Coordinates of C-alpha atoms in Angstrom, one line a residue:
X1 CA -12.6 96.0 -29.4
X2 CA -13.9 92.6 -28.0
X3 CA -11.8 91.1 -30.7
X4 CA -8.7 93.0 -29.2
X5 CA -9.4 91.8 -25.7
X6 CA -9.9 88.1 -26.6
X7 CA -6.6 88.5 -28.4
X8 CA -4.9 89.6 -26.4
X9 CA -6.3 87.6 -23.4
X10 CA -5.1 84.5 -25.1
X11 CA -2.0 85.8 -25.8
X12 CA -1.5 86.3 -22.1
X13 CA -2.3 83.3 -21.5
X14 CA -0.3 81.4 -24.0
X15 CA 2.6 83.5 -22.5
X16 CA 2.3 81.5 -19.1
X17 CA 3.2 78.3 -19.9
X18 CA 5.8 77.0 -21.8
X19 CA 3.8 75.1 -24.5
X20 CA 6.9 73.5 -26.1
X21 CA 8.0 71.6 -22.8
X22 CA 4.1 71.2 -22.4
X23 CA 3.8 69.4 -25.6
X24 CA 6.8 67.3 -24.9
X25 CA 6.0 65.9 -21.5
X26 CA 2.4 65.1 -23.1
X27 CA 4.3 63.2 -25.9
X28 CA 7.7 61.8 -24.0
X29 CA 5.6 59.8 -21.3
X30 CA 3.6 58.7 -23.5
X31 CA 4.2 54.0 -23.3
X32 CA 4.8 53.9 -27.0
X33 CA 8.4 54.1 -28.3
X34 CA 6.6 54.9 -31.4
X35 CA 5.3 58.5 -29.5
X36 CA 8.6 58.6 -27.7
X37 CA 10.9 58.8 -30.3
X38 CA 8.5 61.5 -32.6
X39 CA 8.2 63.7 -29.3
X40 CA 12.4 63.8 -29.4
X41 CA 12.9 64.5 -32.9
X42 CA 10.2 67.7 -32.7
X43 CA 11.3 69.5 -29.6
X44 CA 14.5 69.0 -31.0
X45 CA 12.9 70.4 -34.3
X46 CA 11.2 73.2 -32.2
X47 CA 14.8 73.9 -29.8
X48 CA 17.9 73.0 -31.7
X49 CA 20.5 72.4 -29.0
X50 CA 23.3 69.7 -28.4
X51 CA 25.3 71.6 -26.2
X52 CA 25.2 68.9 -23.1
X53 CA 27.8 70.9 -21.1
X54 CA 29.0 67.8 -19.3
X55 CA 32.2 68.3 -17.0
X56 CA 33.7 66.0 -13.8
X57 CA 33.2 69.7 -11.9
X58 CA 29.9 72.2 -12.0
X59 CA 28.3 69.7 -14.9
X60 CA 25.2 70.8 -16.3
X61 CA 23.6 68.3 -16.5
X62 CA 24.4 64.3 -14.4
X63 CA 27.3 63.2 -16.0
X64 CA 26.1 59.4 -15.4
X65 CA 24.2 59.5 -18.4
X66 CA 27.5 59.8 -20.1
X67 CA 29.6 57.0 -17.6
X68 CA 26.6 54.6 -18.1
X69 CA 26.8 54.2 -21.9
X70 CA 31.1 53.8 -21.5
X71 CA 30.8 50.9 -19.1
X72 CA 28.9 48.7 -21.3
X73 CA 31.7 48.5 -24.1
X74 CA 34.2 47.7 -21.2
X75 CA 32.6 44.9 -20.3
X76 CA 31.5 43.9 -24.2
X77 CA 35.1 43.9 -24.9
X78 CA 36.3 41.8 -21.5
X79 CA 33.3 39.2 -22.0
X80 CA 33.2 39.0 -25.7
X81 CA 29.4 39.3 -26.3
X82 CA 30.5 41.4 -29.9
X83 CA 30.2 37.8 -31.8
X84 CA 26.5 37.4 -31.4
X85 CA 24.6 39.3 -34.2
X86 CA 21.6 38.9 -31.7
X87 CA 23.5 40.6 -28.4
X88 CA 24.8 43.2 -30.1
X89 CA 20.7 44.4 -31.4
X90 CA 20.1 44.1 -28.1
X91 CA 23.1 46.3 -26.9
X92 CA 22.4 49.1 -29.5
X93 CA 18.7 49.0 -28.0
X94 CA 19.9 49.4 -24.6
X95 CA 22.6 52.6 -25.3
X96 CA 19.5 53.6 -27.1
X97 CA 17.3 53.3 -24.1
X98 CA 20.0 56.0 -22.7
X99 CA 20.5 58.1 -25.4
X100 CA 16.4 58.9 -25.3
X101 CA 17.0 59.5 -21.6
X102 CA 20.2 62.3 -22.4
X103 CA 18.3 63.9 -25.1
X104 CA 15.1 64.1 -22.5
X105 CA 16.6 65.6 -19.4
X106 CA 19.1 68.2 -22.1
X107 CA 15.3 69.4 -23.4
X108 CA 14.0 69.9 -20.1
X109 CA 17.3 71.6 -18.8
X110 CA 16.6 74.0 -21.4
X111 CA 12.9 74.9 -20.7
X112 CA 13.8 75.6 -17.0
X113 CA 17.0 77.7 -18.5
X114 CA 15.1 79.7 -21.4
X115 CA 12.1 80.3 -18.7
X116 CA 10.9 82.4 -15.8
X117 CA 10.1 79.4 -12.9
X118 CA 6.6 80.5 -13.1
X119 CA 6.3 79.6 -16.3
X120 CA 7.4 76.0 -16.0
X121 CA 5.2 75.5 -13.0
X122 CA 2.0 76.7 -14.6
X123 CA 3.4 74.3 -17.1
X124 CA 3.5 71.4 -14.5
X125 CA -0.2 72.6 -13.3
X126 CA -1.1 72.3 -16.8
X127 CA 0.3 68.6 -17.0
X128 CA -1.2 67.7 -13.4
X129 CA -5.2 69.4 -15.0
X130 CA -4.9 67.3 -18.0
X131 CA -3.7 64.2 -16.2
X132 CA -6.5 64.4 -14.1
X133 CA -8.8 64.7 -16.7
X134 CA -7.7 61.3 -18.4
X135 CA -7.5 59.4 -15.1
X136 CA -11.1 61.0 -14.2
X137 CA -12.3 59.4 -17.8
X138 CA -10.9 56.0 -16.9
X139 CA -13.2 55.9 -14.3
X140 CA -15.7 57.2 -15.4
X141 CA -15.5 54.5 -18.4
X142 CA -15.3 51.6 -16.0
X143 CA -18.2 53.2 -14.1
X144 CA -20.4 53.2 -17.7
X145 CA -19.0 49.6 -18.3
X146 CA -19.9 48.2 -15.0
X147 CA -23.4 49.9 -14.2
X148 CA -21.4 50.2 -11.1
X149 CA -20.5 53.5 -9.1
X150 CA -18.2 51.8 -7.2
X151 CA -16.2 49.5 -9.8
X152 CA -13.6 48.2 -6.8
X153 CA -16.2 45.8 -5.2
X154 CA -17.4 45.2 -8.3
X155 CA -17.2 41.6 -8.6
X156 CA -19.2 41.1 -12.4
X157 CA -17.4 40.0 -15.9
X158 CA -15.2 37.7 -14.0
X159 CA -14.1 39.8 -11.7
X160 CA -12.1 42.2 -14.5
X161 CA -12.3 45.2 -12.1
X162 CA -13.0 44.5 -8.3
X163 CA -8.9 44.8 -7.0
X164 CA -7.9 45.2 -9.9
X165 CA -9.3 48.4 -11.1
X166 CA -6.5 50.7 -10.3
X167 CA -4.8 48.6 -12.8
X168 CA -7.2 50.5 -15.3
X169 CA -6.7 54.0 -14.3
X170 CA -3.5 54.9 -16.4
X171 CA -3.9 58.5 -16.7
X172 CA -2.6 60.4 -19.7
X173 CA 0.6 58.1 -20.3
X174 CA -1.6 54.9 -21.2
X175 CA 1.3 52.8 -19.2
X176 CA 1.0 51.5 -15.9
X177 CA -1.0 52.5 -13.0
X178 CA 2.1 52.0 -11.1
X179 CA 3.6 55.1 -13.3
X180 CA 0.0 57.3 -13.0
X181 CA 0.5 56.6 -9.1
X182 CA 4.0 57.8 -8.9
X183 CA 3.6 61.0 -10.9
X184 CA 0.7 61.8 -9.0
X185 CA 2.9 60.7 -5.6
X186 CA 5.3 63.1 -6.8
X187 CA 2.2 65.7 -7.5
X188 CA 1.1 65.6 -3.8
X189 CA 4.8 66.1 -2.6
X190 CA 5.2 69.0 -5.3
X191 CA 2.0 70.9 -4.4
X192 CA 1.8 70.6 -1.1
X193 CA 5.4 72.1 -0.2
X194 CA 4.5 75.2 -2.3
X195 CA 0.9 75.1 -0.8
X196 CA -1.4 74.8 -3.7
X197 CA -4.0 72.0 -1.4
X198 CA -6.7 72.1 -4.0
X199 CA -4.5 70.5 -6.6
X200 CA -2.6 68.5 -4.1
X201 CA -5.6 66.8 -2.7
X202 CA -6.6 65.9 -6.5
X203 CA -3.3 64.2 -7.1
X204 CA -4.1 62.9 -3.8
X205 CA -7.3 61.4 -5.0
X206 CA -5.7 60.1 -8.4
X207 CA -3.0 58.1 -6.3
X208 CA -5.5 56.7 -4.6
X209 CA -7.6 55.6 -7.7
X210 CA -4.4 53.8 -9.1
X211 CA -4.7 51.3 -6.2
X212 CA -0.5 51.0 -5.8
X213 CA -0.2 49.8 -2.1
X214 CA 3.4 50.6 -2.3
X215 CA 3.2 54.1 -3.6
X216 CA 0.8 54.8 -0.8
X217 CA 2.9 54.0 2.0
X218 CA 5.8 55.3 0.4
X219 CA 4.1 58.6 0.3
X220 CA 3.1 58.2 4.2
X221 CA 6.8 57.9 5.2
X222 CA 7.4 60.9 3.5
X223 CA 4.5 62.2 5.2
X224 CA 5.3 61.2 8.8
X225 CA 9.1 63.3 8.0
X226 CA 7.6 66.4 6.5
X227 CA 5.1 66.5 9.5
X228 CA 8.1 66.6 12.0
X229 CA 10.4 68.4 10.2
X230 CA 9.6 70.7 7.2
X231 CA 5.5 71.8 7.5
X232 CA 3.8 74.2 9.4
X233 CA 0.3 74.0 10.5
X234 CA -1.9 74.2 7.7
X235 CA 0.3 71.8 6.1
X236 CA -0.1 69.3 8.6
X237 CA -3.7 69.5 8.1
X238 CA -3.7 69.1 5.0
X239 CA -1.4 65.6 5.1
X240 CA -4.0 64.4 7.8
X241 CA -6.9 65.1 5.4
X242 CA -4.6 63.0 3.3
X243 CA -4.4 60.4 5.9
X244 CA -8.2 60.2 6.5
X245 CA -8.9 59.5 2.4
X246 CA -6.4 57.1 2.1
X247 CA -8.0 55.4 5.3
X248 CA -11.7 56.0 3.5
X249 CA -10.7 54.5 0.5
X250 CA -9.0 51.3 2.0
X251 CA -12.0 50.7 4.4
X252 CA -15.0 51.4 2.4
X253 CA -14.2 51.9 -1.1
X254 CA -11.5 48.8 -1.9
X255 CA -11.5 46.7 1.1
X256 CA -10.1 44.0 -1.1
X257 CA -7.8 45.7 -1.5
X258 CA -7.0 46.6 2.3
X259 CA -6.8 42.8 2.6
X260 CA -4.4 41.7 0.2
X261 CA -2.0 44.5 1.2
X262 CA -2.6 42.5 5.0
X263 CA -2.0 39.4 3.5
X264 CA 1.2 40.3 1.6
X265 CA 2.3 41.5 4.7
X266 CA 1.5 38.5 7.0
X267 CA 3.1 36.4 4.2
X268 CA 6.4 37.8 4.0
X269 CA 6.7 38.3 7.7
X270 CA 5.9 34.8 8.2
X271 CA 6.6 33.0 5.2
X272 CA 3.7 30.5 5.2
X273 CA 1.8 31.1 1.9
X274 CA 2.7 28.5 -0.1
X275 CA 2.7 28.6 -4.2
X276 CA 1.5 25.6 -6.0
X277 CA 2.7 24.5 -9.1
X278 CA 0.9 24.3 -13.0
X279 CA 2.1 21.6 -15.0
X280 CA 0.8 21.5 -18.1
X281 CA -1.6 18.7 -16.9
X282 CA -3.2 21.2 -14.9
X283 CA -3.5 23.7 -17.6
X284 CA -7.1 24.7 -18.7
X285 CA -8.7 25.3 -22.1
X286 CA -5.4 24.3 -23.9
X287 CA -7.7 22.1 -26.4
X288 CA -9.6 25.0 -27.9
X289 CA -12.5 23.5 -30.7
X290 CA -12.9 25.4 -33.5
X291 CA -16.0 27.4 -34.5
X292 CA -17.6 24.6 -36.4
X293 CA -17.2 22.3 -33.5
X294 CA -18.4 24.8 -31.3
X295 CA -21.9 25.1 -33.3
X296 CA -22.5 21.4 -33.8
X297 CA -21.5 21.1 -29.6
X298 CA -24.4 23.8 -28.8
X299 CA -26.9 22.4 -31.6
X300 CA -26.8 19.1 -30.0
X301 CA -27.1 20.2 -25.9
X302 CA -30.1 22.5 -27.4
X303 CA -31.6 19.2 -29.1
X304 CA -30.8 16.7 -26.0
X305 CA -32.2 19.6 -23.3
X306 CA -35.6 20.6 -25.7
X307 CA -36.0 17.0 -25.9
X308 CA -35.4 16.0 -22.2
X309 CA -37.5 19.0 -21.3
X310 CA -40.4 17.8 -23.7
X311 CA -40.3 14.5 -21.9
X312 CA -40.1 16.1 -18.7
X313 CA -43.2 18.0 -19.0
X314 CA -45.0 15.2 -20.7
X315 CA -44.7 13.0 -17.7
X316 CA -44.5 15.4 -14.2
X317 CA -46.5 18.8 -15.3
X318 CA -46.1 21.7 -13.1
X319 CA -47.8 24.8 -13.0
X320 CA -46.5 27.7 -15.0
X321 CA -45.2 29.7 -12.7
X322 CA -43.2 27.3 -10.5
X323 CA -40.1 28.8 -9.3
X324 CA -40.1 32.4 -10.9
X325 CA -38.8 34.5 -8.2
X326 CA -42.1 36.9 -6.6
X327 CA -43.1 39.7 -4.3
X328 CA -44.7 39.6 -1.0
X329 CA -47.8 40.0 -2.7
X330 CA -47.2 37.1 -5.2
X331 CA -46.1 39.2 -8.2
X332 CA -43.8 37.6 -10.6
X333 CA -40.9 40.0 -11.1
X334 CA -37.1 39.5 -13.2
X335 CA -34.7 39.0 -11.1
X336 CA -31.2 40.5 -11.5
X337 CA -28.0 38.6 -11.7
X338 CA -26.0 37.3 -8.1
X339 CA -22.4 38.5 -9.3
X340 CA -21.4 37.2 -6.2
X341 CA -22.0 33.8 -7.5
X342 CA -19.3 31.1 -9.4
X343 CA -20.0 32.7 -12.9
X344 CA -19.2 35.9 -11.9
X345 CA -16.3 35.2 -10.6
X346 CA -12.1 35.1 -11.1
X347 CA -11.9 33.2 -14.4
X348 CA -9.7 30.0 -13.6
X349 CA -9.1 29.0 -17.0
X350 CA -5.3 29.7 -17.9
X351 CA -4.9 33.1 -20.3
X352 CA -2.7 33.0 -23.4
X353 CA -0.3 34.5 -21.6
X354 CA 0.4 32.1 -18.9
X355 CA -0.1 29.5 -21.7
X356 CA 3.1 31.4 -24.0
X357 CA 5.0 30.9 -20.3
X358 CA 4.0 27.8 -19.2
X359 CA 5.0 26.1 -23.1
X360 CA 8.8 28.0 -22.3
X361 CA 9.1 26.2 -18.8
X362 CA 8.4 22.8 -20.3
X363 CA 10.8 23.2 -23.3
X364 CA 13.7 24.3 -20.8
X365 CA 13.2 22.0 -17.8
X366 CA 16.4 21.8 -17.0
X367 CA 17.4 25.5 -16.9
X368 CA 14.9 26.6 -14.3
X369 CA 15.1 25.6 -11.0
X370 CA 12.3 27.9 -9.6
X371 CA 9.4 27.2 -11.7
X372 CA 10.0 23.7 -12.2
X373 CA 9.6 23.5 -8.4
X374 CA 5.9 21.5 -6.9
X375 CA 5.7 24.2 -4.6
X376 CA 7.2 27.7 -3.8
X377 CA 7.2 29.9 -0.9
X378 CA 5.6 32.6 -1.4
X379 CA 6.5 34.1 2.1
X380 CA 9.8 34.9 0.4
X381 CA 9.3 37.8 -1.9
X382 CA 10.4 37.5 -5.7
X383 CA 12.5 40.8 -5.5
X384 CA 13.9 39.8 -2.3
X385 CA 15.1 36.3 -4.4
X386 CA 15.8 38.5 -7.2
X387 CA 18.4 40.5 -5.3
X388 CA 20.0 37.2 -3.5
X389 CA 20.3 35.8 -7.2
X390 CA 22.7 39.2 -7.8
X391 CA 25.1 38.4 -5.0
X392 CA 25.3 34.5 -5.6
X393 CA 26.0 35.0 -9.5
X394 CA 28.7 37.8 -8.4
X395 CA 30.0 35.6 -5.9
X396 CA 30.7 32.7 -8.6
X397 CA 31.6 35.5 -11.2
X398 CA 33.8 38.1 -9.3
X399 CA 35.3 39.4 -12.4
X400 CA 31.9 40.6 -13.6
X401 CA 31.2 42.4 -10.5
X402 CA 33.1 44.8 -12.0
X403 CA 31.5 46.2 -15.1
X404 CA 28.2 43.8 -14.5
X405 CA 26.8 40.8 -16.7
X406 CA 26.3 43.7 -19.6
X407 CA 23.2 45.3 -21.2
X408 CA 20.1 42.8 -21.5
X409 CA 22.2 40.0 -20.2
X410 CA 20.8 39.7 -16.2
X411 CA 18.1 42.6 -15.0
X412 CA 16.6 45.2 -17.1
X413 CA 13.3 45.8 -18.9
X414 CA 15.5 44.8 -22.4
X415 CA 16.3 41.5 -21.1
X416 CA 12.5 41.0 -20.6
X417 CA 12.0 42.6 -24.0
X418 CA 14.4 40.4 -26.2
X419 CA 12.5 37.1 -24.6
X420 CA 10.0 38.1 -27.3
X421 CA 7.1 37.0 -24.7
X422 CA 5.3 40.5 -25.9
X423 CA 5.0 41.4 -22.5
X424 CA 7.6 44.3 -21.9
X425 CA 7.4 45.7 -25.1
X426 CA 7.9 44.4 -28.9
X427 CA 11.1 42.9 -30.4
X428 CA 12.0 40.9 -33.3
X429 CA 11.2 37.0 -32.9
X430 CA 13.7 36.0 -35.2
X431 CA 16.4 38.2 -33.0
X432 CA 15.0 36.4 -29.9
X433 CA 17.7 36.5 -27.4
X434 CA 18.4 34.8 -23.6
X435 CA 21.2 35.0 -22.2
X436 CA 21.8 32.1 -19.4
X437 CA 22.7 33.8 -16.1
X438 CA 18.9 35.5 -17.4
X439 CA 17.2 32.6 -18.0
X440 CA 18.8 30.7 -15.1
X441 CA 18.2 33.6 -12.2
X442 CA 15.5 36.9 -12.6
X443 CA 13.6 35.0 -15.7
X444 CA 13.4 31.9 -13.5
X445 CA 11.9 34.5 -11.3
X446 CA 9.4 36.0 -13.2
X447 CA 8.5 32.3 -14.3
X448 CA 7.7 30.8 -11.4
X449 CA 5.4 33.9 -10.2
X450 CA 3.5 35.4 -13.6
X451 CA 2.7 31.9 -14.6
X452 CA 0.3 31.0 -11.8
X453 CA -2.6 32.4 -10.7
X454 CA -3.2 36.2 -11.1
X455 CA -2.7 36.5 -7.1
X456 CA 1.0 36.3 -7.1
X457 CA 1.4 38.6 -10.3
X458 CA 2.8 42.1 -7.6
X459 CA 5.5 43.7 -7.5
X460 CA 6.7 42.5 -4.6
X461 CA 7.0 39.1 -7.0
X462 CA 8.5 40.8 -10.2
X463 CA 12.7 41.1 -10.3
X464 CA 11.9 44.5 -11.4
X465 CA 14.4 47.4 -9.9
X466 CA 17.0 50.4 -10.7
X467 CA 19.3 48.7 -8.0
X468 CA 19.1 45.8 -9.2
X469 CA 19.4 46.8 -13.0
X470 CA 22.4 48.7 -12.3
X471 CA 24.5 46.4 -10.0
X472 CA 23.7 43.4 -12.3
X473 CA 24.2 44.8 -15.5
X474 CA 26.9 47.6 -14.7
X475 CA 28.4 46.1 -11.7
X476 CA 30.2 48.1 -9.1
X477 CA 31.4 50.9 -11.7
X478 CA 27.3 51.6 -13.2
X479 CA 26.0 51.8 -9.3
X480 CA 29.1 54.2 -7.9
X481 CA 28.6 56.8 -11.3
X482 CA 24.5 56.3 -10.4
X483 CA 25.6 57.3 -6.6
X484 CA 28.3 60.4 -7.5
X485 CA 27.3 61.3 -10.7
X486 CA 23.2 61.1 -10.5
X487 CA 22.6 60.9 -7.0
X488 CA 25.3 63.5 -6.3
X489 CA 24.3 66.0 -9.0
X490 CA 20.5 66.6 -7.2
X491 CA 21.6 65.8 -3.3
X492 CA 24.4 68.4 -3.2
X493 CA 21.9 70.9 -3.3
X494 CA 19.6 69.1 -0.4
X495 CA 20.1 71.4 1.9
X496 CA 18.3 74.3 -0.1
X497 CA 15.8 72.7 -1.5
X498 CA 12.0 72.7 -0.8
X499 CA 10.3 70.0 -2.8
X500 CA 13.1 68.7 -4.2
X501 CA 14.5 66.9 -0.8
X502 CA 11.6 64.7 -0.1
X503 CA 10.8 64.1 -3.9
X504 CA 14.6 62.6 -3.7
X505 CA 13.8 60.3 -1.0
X506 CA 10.3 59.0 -2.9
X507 CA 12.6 58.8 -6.3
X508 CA 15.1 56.0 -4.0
X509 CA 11.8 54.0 -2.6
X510 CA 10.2 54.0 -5.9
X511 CA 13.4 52.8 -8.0
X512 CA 13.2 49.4 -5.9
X513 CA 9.6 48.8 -8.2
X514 CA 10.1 49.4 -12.1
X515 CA 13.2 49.7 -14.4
X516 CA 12.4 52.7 -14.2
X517 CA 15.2 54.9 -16.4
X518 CA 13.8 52.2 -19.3
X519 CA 10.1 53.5 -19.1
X520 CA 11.4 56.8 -20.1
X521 CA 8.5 58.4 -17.8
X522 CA 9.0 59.0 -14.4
X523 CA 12.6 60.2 -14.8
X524 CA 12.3 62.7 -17.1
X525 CA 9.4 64.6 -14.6
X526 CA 11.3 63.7 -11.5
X527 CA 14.4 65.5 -13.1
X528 CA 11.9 68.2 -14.0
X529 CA 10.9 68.9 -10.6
X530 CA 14.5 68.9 -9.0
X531 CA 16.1 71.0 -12.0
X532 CA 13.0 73.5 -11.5
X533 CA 13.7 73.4 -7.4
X534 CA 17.8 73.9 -8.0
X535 CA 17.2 76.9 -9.9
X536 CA 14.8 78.5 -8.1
X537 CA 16.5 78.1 -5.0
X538 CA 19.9 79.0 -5.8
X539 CA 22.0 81.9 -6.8
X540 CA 21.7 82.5 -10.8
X541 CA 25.0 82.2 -12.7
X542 CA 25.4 83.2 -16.3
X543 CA 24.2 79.9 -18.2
X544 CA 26.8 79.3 -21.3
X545 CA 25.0 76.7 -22.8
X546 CA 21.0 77.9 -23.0
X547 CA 19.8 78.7 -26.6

């Protein structure tokens, strides 16, 4: 009989949750392309469906994943980019990048289809437990690491952590903390509209962890309208409690961090921080010995100091215990380590990073106007330059304003990617590929930023952004199908949604950080969320195209 009930308990409980989408999201969001792409092919495997439904009235699903992947060859054809082998890997990659994002959001159209809406939240609670768990272990590894309960004023192996240790809490996507803090942001919203504070308060504290300055005031502008508009009592309590953490956290547990939020601030308001160049003069630890120059280096200062110390003692002896550090009582006791002191701190030395950047700057001198520069402002944002760099190229191009500069050719996480740098993801070195309104405008960018001192390596420095991505690269026609056809799809249902409304609003603050539709992440449980919100709070119809 006990047998019976265990069965049959587990079967209950396997019936709550839709394991298939459960599987997916764990899989999908995963950084790797490698996990990616496997996830698609099995829930495809699993739920055999390619019946999109798309239409220019009622579509199923936005119809601008369908308009984005038409404009490209409009523009291929007018600019004539089909004659280099090179561009057109990197085009095929791009309609790729879109394709994975069709397939993704048909998939999760389905699960909220094929299932009761309970279902697909215990499904998101699910998601939200185990992504907890994984950011939780982060912690709790940097904690082990560091001998250190609090890791953020933890200033010890160079300072690795200290600031920077929201960098490390990644959650169960291993990408970005910036993409751990925005599903979490998107948690909070999500939970605390349908009033579940326990697990809204532990996205809360997950958001937090990830250190994103942005996120967090983000999520207080949405805050401050849900408190005057769309909460009731309890719910305004519960955003206060919200309030006091994030006010906690900033003061007492990363104050660092409180600081350089300040001094971004101060700096772009003012505009006085200035930048200073590297030339490769400056450039540190460039001539690296090798190992067996490193040994015979070491065997001759231990030589020179047991000799000098030999000599030392010979002439001036000292008692034994000179300078050992003691009690009050004059016990001799081992001191531990001053982290705060110069070995303990930032490392100066220039990583191999930098190094890969700074080599590119010097071999094209005359391309890059930015980073070639003695000294930059760093009161003027690199976004803000980014986005001015948009204009002026469209301005001396008004042709291309049209159907944009094409995939991979100005602003996108691909034109990063075919750089072959390493640093936005892998691509063939031998199909390296730059094109020149890139290298000459948001590469400059990134140049002059990420290849000084770790300080100036934010957001608020990186060309990174959806708006950005689809005026330069689609021009005019890519940003109005992302207004009527993506935009349009969700917000002509704003005024009966719950959750869905504000998580709108933080989608359009948080698409002016990432290239976002490229990480293949955030999307796909943002469109979760809203497609989950639509159908709940809307009349059913009979559904043609669910399996």
């Amino acid at each position: 009989m006990s047998k019976g009930i265990a069965y049959f308990n587990w079967k209950k409980l396997a019936s709550q949750v839709d394991w298939k989408l459960l599987l997916f999201l764990l899989l999908f969001l995963d950084v790797k392309l490698a996990v990616k792409i496997p996830a698609i092919i099995l829930i495809y495997l699993l739920r055999f469906n390619f019946k999109f439904g798309f239409s220019f009235k009622n579509s199923r699903l936005p119809l601008f994943y369908l308009l984005i992947m038409v404009i490209p060859f409009i523009g291929l054809v007018i600019g004539g980019g089909y004659s280099n082998t090179n561009y057109l890997l990197v085009f095929a990659t791009g309609l790729a990048f879109w394709a994975l994002s069709l397939l993704a959001i048909h998939q999760v159209k389905l699960s909220v289809e094929n299932n009761d809406t309970e279902i697909i939240h215990n499904t998101i609670f699910a998601f939200f437990i185990i992504n907890a768990i994984f950011s939780f272990s982060n912690y709790a590894a940097i904690v082990w690491e560091t001998g250190a309960i609090n890791p953020y004023r933890y200033q010890g192996d160079s300072q690795k952590y200290f600031i920077a240790t929201g960098d490390y809490i990644r959650g169960l996507t291993f990408d970005t903390s910036t993409t751990n803090a925005a599903l979490n942001a998107f948690g909070v919203i999500y939970f605390l509209t349908r009033k579940k504070y326990a697990m809204m308060l532990v996205c809360m504290t997950v958001l937090l962890y990830a250190g994103s300055n942005f996120l967090n005031l983000a999520l207080l502008l949405i805050f401050a309208l849900l408190f005057i508009f769309r909460t009731d009592k309890v719910q305004k309590s519960v955003m206060v409690v919200c309030l006091m953490m994030l006010v906690v956290f900033m003061a007492k547990i990363s104050p660092q961090n409180d600081v350089y939020a300040q001094r971004t601030l101060e700096n772009f308001l003012y505009g006085k921080a200035v930048v200073p160049s590297r030339s490769s003069a400056q450039v540190k630890c460039t001539n690296i010995p090798s190992l067996e120059e490193k040994r015979r280096i070491i065997a001759n200062n231990y030589i020179d100091s047991v000799k000098k110390a030999n000599l030392k003692k010979l002439h001036n002896p000292k008692p034994l215990f000179t300078g050992l550090p003691q009690t009050g009582q004059g016990r001799i006791f081992i001191d531990t380590a001053d982290i705060n002191s110069l070995p303990y701190q930032k490392r100066t030395d220039t990583s191999e990073q930098q190094l890969v950047l700074l080599k590119f700057i010097g071999q094209h001198k005359n391309s890059l106007t930015l980073s070639n520069q003695k000294n930059i402002n760093a009161g003027i944002p690199g976004k803000l330059i980014s986005f001015v760099q948009t204009l002026t190229y469209f301005k001396q191009h008004p042709v291309k304003a049209i159907t944009g500069a094409g995939i991979g050719n100005f602003s996108s996480k691909l034109a990063f990617r075919a750089t072959s740098f390493g640093f936005a993801g892998g691509f063939p070195a031998k199909h390296t590929y730059i094109n020149s309104a890139f290298l000459t405008n948001h590469l400059d960018v990134y140049l002059t930023f990420f290849s000084k001192d770790m300080g100036y390596h934010s957001l608020a420095n990186s060309p990174f952004s959806v708006y950005d991505q689809l005026l330069a690269e689609y021009g005019l026609l890519g940003l109005l199908a992302f207004a009527i056809y993506y935009l349009g799809f969700f917000a002509k249902h704003a005024s009966a949604l719950t959750y869905g409304l504000p998580l709108l609003l933080l989608l359009l603050m948080i698409f002016l950080t990432d290239y976002w539709f490229e990480q293949l992440s955030v999307i796909v449980f943002f469109e979760l969320l809203m497609l989950l919100n639509i159908k709940e709070t809307t009349k059913p119809v009979p559904v043609p195209y669910a399996s």
